mmCIF file of C-alpha atoms in Angstrom:
data_model
loop_
_atom_site.group_PDB
_atom_site.id
_atom_site.type_symbol
_atom_site.label_atom_id
_atom_site.label_comp_id
_atom_site.label_asym_id
_atom_site.label_seq_id
_atom_site.Cartn_x
_atom_site.Cartn_y
_atom_site.Cartn_z
ATOM 1 C CA UNK A 1 0.000 0.000 0.000
ATOM 2 C CA UNK A 2 2.918 2.338 0.676
ATOM 3 C CA UNK A 3 4.131 1.887 -2.893
ATOM 4 C CA UNK A 4 0.785 3.146 -4.177
ATOM 5 C CA UNK A 5 1.053 6.397 -2.217
ATOM 6 C CA UNK A 6 4.707 6.817 -3.189
ATOM 7 C CA UNK A 7 3.652 6.429 -6.833
ATOM 8 C CA UNK A 8 1.072 9.179 -6.388
ATOM 9 C CA UNK A 9 3.738 11.365 -4.765
ATOM 10 C CA UNK A 10 6.165 10.703 -7.618
ATOM 11 C CA UNK A 11 3.507 11.463 -10.240
ATOM 12 C CA UNK A 12 2.597 14.829 -8.754
ATOM 13 C CA UNK A 13 6.055 15.986 -7.683
ATOM 14 C CA UNK A 14 8.061 14.839 -10.708
ATOM 15 C CA UNK A 15 5.531 15.083 -13.523
ATOM 16 C CA UNK A 16 2.571 17.362 -12.827
ATOM 17 C CA UNK A 17 4.327 20.122 -10.853
ATOM 18 C CA UNK A 18 7.437 20.408 -13.035
ATOM 19 C CA UNK A 19 6.154 23.525 -14.885
ATOM 20 C CA UNK A 20 5.356 25.205 -11.568
ATOM 21 C CA UNK A 21 8.831 24.410 -10.268
ATOM 22 C CA UNK A 22 10.308 25.913 -13.434
ATOM 23 C CA UNK A 23 8.331 29.131 -12.941
ATOM 24 C CA UNK A 24 9.412 29.229 -9.290
ATOM 25 C CA UNK A 25 13.076 28.917 -10.298
ATOM 26 C CA UNK A 26 12.586 31.520 -13.040
ATOM 27 C CA UNK A 27 11.166 33.950 -10.494
ATOM 28 C CA UNK A 28 14.428 33.857 -8.548
ATOM 29 C CA UNK A 29 16.381 34.997 -11.597
ATOM 30 C CA UNK A 30 13.855 37.261 -13.340
ATOM 31 C CA UNK A 31 10.700 38.317 -11.524
ATOM 32 C CA UNK A 32 9.205 40.145 -14.529
ATOM 33 C CA UNK A 33 9.346 37.173 -16.897
ATOM 34 C CA UNK A 34 7.792 34.818 -14.354
ATOM 35 C CA UNK A 35 4.910 37.175 -13.665
ATOM 36 C CA UNK A 36 4.432 37.922 -17.356
ATOM 37 C CA UNK A 37 3.871 34.207 -17.946
ATOM 38 C CA UNK A 38 1.354 34.177 -15.106
ATOM 39 C CA UNK A 39 -0.543 37.182 -16.468
ATOM 40 C CA UNK A 40 -0.658 35.679 -19.961
ATOM 41 C CA UNK A 41 -2.247 32.549 -18.509
ATOM 42 C CA UNK A 42 -4.756 34.649 -16.561
ATOM 43 C CA UNK A 43 -5.763 36.539 -19.736
ATOM 44 C CA UNK A 44 -6.177 33.276 -21.644
ATOM 45 C CA UNK A 45 -8.399 31.881 -18.872
ATOM 46 C CA UNK A 46 -10.484 35.062 -18.801
ATOM 47 C CA UNK A 47 -10.887 34.784 -22.580
ATOM 48 C CA UNK A 48 -12.182 31.230 -22.248
ATOM 49 C CA UNK A 49 -14.452 32.269 -19.388
ATOM 50 C CA UNK A 50 -16.028 35.165 -21.319
ATOM 51 C CA UNK A 51 -16.460 32.965 -24.401
ATOM 52 C CA UNK A 52 -18.278 30.393 -22.245
ATOM 53 C CA UNK A 53 -20.509 33.066 -20.701
ATOM 54 C CA UNK A 54 -21.245 34.391 -24.202
ATOM 55 C CA UNK A 55 -22.281 30.940 -25.374
ATOM 56 C CA UNK A 56 -24.543 30.535 -22.338
ATOM 57 C CA UNK A 57 -26.097 33.926 -23.062
ATOM 58 C CA UNK A 58 -26.623 33.017 -26.740
ATOM 59 C CA UNK A 59 -28.377 29.740 -25.939
ATOM 60 C CA UNK A 60 -30.434 31.433 -23.236
ATOM 61 C CA UNK A 61 -31.565 34.127 -25.686
ATOM 62 C CA UNK A 62 -32.469 31.568 -28.386
ATOM 63 C CA UNK A 63 -34.393 29.464 -25.831
ATOM 64 C CA UNK A 64 -32.734 26.284 -27.157
ATOM 65 C CA UNK A 65 -31.516 25.055 -23.792
ATOM 66 C CA UNK A 66 -33.725 22.661 -21.848
ATOM 67 C CA UNK A 67 -34.108 24.045 -18.347
ATOM 68 C CA UNK A 68 -36.949 21.879 -17.057
ATOM 69 C CA UNK A 69 -36.433 19.386 -14.256
ATOM 70 C CA UNK A 70 -36.251 16.422 -16.652
ATOM 71 C CA UNK A 71 -33.518 17.878 -18.864
ATOM 72 C CA UNK A 72 -31.137 15.146 -17.702
ATOM 73 C CA UNK A 73 -31.866 11.469 -17.428
ATOM 74 C CA UNK A 74 -30.796 11.252 -13.793
ATOM 75 C CA UNK A 75 -33.542 13.737 -12.768
ATOM 76 C CA UNK A 76 -36.353 11.385 -13.897
#
């Protein structure tokens, strides 16, 4: 069982968080570049968010979205 949790630790520390470690090391040498990367990611996420809200607004205006209680099979 310990090997399972060590595998999870290895996966997150050595694979998933590698980009974050790189940004952390970059911040020590050049603060502006590290924060520019962060702000670019924030602007991209805001762009996706506003696109999603726009699509919700479009479908709401066209009345094509089912909003009744039986819109999904697990509500029946």
